[in-house]
Coordinates of C-alpha atoms in Angstrom, one line a residue:
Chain A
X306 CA -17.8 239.4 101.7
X307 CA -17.4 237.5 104.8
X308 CA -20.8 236.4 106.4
X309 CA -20.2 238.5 109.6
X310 CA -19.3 241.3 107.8
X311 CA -22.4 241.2 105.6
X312 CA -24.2 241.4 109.0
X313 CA -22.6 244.4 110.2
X314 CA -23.6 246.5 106.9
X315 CA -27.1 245.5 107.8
X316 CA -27.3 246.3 111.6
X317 CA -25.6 249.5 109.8
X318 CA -28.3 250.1 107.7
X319 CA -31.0 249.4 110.2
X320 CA -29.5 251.5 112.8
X321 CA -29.6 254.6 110.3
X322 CA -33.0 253.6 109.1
X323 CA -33.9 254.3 112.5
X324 CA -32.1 257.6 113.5
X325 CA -33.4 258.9 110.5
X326 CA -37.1 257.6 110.7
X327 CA -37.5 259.0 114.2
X328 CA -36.0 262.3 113.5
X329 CA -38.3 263.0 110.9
X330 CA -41.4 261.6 113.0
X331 CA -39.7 264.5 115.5
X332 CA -40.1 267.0 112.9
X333 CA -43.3 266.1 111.8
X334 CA -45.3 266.5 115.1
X335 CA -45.6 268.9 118.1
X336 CA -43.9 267.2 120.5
X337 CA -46.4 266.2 123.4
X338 CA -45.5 268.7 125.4
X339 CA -45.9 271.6 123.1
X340 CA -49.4 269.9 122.1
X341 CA -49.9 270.7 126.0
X342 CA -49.5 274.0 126.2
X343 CA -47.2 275.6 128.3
X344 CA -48.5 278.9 129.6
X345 CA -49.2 281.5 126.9
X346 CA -52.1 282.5 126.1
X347 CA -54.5 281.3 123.1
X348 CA -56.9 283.4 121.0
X349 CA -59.9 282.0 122.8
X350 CA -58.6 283.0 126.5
X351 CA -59.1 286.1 126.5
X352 CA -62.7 286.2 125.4
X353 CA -65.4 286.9 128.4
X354 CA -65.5 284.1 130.5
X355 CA -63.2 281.6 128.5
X356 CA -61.4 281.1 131.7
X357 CA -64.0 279.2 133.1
X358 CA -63.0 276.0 131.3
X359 CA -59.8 276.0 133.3
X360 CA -61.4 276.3 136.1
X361 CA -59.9 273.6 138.8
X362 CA -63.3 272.0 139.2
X363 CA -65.0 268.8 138.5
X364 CA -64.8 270.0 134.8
X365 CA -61.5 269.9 134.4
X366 CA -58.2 267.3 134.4
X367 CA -59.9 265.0 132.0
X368 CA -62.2 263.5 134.4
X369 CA -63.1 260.3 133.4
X370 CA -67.1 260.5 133.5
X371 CA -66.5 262.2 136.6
X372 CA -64.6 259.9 138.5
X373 CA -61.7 262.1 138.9
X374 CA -60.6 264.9 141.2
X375 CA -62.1 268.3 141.7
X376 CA -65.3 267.7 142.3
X377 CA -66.5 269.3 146.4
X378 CA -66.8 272.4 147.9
X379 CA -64.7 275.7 146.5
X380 CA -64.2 278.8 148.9
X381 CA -64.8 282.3 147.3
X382 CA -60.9 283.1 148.1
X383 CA -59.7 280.6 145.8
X384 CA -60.5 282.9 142.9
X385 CA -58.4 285.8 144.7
X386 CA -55.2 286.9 143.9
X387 CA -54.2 286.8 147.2
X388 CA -55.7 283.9 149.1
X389 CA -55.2 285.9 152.7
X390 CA -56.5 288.7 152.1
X391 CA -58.2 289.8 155.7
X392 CA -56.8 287.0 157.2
X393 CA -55.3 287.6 160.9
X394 CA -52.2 287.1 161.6
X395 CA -51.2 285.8 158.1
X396 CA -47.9 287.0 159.0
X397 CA -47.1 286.0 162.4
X398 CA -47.9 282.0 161.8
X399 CA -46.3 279.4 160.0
X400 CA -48.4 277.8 156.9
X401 CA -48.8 274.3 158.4
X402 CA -50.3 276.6 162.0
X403 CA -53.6 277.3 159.8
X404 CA -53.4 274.5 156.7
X405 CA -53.4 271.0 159.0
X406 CA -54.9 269.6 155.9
X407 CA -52.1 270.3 153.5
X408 CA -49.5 269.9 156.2
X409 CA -48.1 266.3 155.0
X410 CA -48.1 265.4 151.7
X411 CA -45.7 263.3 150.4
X412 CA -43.8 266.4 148.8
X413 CA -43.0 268.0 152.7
X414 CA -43.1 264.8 154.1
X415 CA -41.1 262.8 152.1
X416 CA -39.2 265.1 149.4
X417 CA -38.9 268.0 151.9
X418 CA -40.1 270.3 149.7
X419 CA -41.6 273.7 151.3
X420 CA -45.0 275.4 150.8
X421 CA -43.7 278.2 149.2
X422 CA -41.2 276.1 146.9
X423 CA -44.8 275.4 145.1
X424 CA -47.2 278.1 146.5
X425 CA -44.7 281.0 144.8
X426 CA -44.5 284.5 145.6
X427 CA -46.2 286.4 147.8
X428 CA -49.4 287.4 148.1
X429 CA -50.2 283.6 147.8
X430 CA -52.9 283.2 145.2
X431 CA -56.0 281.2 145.5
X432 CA -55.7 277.9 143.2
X433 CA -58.8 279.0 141.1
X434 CA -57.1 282.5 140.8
X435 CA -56.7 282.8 137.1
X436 CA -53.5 284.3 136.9
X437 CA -51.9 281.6 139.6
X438 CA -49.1 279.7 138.6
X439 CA -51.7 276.9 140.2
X440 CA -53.5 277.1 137.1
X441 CA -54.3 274.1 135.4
X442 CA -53.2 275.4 131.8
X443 CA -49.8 276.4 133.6
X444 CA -49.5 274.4 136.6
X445 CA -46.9 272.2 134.9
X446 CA -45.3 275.0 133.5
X447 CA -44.7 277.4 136.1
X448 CA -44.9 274.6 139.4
X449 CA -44.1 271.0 138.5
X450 CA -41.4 271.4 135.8
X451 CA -39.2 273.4 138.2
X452 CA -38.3 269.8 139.8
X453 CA -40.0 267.4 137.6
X454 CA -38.3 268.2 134.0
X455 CA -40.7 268.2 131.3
X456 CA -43.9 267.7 133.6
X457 CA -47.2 267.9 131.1
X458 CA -50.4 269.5 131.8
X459 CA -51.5 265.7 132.6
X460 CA -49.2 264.9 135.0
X461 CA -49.9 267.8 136.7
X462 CA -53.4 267.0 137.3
X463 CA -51.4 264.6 140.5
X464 CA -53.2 265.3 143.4
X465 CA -50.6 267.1 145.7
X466 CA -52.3 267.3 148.4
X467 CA -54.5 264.3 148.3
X468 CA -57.4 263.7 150.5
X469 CA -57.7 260.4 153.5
X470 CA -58.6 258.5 151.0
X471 CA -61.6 256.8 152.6
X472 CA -63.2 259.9 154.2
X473 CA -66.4 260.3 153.6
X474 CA -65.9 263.4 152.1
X475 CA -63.6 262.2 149.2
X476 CA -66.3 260.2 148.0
X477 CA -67.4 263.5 145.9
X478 CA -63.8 265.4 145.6
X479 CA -62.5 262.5 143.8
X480 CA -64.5 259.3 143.6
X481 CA -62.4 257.0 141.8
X482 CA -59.7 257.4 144.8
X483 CA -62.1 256.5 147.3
X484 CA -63.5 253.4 145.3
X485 CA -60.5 252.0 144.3
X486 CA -58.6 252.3 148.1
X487 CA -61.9 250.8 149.6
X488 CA -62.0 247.6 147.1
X489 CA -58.3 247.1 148.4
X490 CA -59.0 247.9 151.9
X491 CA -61.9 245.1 151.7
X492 CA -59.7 242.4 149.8
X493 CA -57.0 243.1 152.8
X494 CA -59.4 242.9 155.5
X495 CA -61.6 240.0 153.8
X496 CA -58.3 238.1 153.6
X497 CA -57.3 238.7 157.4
X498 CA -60.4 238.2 158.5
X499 CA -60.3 234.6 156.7
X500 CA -57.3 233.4 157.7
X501 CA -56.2 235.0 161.4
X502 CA -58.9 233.2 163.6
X503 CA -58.6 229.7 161.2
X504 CA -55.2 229.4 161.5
X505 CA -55.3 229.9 165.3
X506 CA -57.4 227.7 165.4
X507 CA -56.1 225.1 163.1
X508 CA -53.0 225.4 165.0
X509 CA -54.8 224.6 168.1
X510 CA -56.5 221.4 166.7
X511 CA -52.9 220.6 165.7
X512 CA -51.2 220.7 169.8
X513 CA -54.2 219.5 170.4
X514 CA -53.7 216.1 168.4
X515 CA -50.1 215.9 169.5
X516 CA -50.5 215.8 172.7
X517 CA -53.1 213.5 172.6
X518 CA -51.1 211.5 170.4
X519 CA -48.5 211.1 172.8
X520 CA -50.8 210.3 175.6
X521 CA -52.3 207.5 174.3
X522 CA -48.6 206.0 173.4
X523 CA -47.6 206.6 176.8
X524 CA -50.4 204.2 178.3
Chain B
X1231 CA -35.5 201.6 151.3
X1232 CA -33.2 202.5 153.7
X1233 CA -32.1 205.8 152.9
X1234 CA -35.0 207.0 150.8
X1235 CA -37.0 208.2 152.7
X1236 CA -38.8 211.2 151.3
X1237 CA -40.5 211.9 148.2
X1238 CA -40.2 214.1 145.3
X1239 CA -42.5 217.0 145.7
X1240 CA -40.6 220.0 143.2
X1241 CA -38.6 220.3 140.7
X1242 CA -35.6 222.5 140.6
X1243 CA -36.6 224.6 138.0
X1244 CA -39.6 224.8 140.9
X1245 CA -37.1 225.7 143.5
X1246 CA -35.1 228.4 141.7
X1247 CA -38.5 230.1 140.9
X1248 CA -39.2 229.9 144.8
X1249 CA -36.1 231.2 146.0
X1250 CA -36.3 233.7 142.6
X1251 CA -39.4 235.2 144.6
X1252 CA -38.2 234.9 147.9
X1253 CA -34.8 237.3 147.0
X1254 CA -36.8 239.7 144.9
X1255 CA -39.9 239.9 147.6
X1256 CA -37.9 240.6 150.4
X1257 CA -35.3 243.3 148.6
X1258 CA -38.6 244.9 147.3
X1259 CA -40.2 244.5 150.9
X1260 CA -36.9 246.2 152.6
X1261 CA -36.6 249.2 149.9
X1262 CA -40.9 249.6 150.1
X1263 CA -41.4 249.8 153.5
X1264 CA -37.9 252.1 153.8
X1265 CA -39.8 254.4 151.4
X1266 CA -43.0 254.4 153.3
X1267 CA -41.0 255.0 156.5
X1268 CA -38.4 256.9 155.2
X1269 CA -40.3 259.7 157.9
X1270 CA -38.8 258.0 160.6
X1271 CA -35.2 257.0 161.6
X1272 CA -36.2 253.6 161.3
X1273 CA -37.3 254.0 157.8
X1274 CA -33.7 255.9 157.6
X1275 CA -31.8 253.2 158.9
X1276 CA -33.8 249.9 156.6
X1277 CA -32.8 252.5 153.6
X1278 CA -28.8 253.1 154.4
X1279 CA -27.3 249.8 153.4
X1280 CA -28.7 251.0 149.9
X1281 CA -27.4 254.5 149.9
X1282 CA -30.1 256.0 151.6
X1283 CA -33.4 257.4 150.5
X1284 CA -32.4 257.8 146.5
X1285 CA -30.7 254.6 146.4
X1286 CA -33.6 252.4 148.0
X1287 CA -35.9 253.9 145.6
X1288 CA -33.6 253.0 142.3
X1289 CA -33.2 249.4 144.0
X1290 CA -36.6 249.2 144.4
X1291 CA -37.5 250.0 140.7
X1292 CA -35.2 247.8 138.9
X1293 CA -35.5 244.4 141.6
X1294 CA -39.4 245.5 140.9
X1295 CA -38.4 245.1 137.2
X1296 CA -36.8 242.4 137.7
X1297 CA -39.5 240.3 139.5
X1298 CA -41.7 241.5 136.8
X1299 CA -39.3 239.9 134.1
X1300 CA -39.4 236.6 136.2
X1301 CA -43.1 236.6 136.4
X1302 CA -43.2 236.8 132.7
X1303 CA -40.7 233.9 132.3
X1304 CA -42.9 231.7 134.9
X1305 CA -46.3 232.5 132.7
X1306 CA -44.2 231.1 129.6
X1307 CA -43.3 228.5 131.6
X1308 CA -46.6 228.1 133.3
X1309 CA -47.9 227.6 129.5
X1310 CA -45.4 225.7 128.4
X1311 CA -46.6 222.9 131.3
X1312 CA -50.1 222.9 130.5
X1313 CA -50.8 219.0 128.9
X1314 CA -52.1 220.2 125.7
X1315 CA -53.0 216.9 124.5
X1316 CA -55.6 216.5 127.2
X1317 CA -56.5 220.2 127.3
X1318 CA -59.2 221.5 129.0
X1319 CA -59.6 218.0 130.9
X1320 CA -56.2 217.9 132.3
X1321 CA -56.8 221.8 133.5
X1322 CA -58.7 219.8 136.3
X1323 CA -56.7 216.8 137.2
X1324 CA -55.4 215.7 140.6
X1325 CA -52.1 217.6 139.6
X1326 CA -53.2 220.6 138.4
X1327 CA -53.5 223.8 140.6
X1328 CA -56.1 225.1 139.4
X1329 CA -58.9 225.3 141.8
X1330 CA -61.7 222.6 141.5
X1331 CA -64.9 222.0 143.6
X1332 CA -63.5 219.4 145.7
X1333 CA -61.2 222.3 147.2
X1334 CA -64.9 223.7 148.5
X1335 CA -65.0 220.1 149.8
X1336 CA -61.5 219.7 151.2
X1337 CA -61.7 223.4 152.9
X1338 CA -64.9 222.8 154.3
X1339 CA -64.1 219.2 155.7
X1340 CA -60.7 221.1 157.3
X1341 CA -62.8 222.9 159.2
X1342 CA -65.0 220.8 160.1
X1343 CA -61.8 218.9 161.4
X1344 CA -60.4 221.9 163.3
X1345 CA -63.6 222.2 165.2
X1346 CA -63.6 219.0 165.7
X1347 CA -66.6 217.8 163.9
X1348 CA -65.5 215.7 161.4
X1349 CA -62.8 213.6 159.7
X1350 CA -60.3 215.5 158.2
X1351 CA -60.0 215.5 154.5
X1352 CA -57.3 213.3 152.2
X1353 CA -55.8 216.7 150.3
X1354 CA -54.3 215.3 147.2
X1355 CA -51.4 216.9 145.8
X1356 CA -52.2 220.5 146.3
X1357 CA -54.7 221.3 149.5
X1358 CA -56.7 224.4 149.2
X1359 CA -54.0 226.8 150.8
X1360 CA -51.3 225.9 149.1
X1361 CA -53.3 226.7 145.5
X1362 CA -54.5 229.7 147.1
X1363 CA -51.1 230.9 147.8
X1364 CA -49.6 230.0 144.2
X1365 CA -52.6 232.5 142.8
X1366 CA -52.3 235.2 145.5
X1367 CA -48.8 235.5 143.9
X1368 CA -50.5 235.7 140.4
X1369 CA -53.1 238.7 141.2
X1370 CA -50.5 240.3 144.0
X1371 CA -48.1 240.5 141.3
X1372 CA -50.8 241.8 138.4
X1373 CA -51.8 244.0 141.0
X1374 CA -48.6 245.7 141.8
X1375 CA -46.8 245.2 138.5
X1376 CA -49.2 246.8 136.5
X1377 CA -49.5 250.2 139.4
X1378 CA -45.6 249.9 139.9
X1379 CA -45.4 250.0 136.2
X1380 CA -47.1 253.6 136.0
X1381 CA -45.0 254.7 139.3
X1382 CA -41.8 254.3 137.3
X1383 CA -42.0 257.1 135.7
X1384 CA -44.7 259.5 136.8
X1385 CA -43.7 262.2 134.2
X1386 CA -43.6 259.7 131.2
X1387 CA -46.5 257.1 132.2
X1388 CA -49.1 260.6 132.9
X1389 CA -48.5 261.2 129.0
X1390 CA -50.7 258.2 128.6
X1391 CA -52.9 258.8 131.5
X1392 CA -54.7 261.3 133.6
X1393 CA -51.7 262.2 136.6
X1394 CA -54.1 261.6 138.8
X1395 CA -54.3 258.2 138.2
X1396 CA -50.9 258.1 139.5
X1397 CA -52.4 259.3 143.2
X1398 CA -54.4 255.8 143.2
X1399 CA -51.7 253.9 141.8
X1400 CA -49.6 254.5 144.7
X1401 CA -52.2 254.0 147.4
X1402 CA -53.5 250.9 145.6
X1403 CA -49.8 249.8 145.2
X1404 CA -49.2 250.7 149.2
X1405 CA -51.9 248.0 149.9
X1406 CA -51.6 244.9 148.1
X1407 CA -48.2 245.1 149.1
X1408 CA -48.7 245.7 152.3
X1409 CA -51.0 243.0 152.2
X1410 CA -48.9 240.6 150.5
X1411 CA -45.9 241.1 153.2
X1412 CA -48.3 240.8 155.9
X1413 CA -49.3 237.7 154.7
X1414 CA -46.2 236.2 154.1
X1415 CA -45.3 236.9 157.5
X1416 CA -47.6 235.9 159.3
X1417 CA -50.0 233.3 157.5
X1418 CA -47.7 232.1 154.8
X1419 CA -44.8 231.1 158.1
X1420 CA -47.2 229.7 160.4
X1421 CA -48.7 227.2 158.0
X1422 CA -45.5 226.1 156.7
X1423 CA -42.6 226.4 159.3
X1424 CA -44.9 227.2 163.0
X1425 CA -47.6 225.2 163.3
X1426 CA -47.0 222.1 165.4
X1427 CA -46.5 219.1 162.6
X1428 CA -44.2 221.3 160.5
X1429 CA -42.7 223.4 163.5
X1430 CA -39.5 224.6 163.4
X1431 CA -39.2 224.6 159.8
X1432 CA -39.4 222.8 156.9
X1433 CA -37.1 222.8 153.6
X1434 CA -39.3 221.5 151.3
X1435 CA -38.8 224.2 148.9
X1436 CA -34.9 223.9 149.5
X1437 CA -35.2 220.3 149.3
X1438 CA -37.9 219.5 146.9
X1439 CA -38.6 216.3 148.5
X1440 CA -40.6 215.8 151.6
X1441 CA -40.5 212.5 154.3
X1442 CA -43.4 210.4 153.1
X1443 CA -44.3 210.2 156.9
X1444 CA -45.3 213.7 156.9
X1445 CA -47.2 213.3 153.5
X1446 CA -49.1 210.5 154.5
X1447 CA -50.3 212.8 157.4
X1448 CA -50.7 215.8 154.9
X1449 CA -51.4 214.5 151.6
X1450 CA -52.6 211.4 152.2
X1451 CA -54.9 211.0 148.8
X1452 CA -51.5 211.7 147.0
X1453 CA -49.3 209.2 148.2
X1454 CA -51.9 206.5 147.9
X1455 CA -52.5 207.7 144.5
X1456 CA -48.8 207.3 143.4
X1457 CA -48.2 203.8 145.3
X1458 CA -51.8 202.9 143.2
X1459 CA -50.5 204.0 140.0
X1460 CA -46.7 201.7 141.3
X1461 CA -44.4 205.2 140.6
X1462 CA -43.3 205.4 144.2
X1463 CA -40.1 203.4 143.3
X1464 CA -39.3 206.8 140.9
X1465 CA -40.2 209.5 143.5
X1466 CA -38.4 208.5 146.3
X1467 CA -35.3 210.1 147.0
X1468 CA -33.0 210.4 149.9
X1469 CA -33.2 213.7 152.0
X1470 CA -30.4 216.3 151.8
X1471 CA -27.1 215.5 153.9
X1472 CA -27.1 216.8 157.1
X1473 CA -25.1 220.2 156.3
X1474 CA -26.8 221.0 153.4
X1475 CA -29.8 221.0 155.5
X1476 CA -28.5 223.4 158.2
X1477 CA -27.8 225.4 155.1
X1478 CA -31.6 225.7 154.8
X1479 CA -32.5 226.0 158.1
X1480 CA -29.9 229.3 158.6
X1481 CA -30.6 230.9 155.1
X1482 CA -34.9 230.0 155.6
X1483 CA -34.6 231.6 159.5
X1484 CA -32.3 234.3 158.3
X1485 CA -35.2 235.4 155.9
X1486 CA -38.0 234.6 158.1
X1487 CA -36.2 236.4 160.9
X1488 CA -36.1 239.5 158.6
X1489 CA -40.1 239.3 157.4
X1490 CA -41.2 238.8 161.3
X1491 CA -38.2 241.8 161.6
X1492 CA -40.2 243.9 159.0
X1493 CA -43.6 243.3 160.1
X1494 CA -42.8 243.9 164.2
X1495 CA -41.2 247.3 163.6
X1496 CA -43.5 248.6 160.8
X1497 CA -45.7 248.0 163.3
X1498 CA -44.4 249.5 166.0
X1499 CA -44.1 252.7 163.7
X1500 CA -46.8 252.8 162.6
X1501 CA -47.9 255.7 164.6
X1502 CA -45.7 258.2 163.5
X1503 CA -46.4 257.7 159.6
X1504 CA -48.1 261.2 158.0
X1505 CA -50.3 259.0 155.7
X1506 CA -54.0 259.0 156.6
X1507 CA -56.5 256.1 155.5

């Protein structure tokens, strides 16, 4: 056997070595996703009160000692299955007319996707509803994976509509948010604030010295 | 002595990692701020020579990957010009960039010189600034590789993460770089190219040699240090020939024209962006 040759059987050999090895790893484990869950229900849901643990609430999304979002107020009607009930005019007005708030996100501002593209079916439910798509044990499911193939129960715990970040407010719906954008926004500032007036000046003292300089070779 | 006249200041490997930075920088800075504009028909028109909205956002993510590539090659590098033999010591010689405590001294004797109080300082090789902005590029870059990195793939990167992680990622992403291109065009031009001694521009980092006049004037501890240690005869060099140095000057205003280009209209915009601080 030629020396090139005896290379090729081994890149062979490896490459099968590693189809093989990562089909069986496949086989072995849930895949991620499934380890998820996608929606049905489990044996402990439907005792009294289980749902309360997928509550969309400070609890919940794997909150990293509470640094994550959820936390803040929660009206009564977001545990409704329909979100409007009693509320005028529901009909007449467009969403964005009554929810300012939720009016740009970077989904309808940027990927020009609707409301109701998310917020499916009418009536509307309430996030907290249990039986909304907008719950957290089948938000991925039944919302995010209709655009984002294969979306986990993770991802979906992405802020859609995510707060000013440095409201005052956000400092308790989702700490971590507000933190982080206000270290940033004081490194940017800090770094302005350094360097705009002392390079105005510094260029100042600079046509300052040249024309000095050239007086004083004039005389 | 006639024709040498300036001395070397960078090597080319230098220069190619310069101009490396300065392509990727302003590709990323063009197919960012499209993105974050995309809102507006000026965003819409900075993202049509790529194909428009989809296409700025794949040339973003691979020129990103790319300058993240290069900024792993210039860490090897980076090591690979440490002097091991004198290690920690030579960490804090004249050459070195790292930042020492007579930087404290140097910045604070510039500004006593600016207001006038005082002598100015005799910078050595590096002054203050120019360390300063060799770093910035060092935690910019952590800053925004490491959030552009979990961006890439919001779907795969939220297997290893809480997704909302990914909402801070972008906003922390959004600012560096916003404060990165801000100070490139603005700070990082007027101390090189628009302040009166260097004003119009200067090629330096095309060049990699610099008239000894001007380092006298600017690094002053330098030059005296090389014609003390008699290696001036080695670092002089002749400047570039005349075309190769209007070369510079079109290519250096052509991307300074597009920063200040950037930074005027984003500005301008501003108002109609959706996103609220």
């Amino acid at each position: 056997m030629k020396i090139p040759d005896l290379i090729q059987v081994c890149l062979l050999c490896l490459m099968s070595i590693i189809v093989l090895a990562s089909q069986q790893a496949v086989a072995a484990a849930p895949h991620p996703y499934e380890a998820a869950g996608t929606g049905y229900f489990r044996d402990g849901d439907t005792l009294p009160g289980a749902y309360l643990q997928y509550r969309q609430s400070s609890e919940y999304g794997g909150s990293l000692w509470g640094l994550g979002p959820g936390g803040g107020n929660v009206k009564r009607s977001s545990f409704w299955a329909d979100a409007h009930s009693g509320v005028d005019s529901y009909m007449l007005r467009s969403c964005a007319s009554c929810h300012e708030d939720q009016r740009y996100s970077l989904h309808s501002s940027r990927g020009n996707v609707t409301c109701v593209q998310c917020h499916r079916g009418q009536p509307i439910s309430g996030i907290n509803h249990y039986y909304s798509g907008m719950n957290p044990i089948r938000r991925h499911a039944y919302v995010c994976a209709k655009c984002h193939e294969a979306a986990s129960a993770s991802f979906a715990t992405y802020v859609i509509h995510e707060p000013p970040p440095l409201a005052s407010s956000t400092v308790e719906e989702f700490p971590l948010f507000y933190y982080a954008v206000l270290f940033m926004m004081i490194l940017a500032v800090g770094v302005f604030a350094l360097f705009i007036p002392y390079v105005t000046l510094w260029g100042l003292r600079e046509l300052i010295g040249l024309f000095t300089e050239r007086r004083n070779t004039d005389v | 002595m006639s024709s040498k006249i300036n001395v070397r200041r960078f090597s080319l490997t230098q220069m190619m990692f310069h101009f490396f930075l300065i392509i990727t920088f302003m590709l990323l800075s063009v197919t960012g701020i499209a993105w974050m504009y995309i809102e507006t028909s000026w965003g819409k028109a900075l993202a049509t020579p790529f194909g428009g909205y989809v296409g700025a956002l794949e040339v973003h993510r691979i020129t990103g990957l790319i300058l993240l590539a290069g900024f792993g090659i210039h860490i090897l590098y980076t090591i690979w010009k440490v002097d091991w033999k004198h290690f920690p010591r030579s960490l804090f010689s004249r050459d070195s960039l790292v930042f020492q405590w007579r930087d404290v001294k140097d910045f604070i004797l510039h500004l006593g010189w600016i207001l006038g109080l005082s002598k100015g300082p005799q910078f050595d090789r590096w002054s203050w600034w120019e360390k300063f902005d060799y770093w910035a590029v060092w935690w910019g870059l952590i800053i925004v590789g490491v959030t552009g990195l979990m961006l890439y793939d919001p779907v795969f990167s939220s297997d290893y993460m809480p997704g909302w992680l990914l909402n801070i990622a972008l906003w922390v992403h959004r600012i560096e770089a916003v404060l990165a291109m801000a100070h490139i065009f603005t700070i990082h031009f007027f101390i090189e190219h628009w302040r009166p001694r260097c004003f119009p521009f200067s090629a330096t980092m095309f060049e990699g040699s610099k008239s000894i006049e001007h380092l006298r004037e600017e690094h002053p501890a330098w030059v005296a240090r090389i014609e003390a240690e008699g290696r001036m005869d080695e670092m002089l060099c002749p400047s570039a020939p005349v075309p190769l140095r209007i070369l510079y000057f079109g290519v250096g205003y052509a991307l300074i024209g597009l920063g200040v280009f950037l930074l005027v209209f984003a500005l301008l915009n501003v108002g109609l962006l959706t996103l609220k601080l």
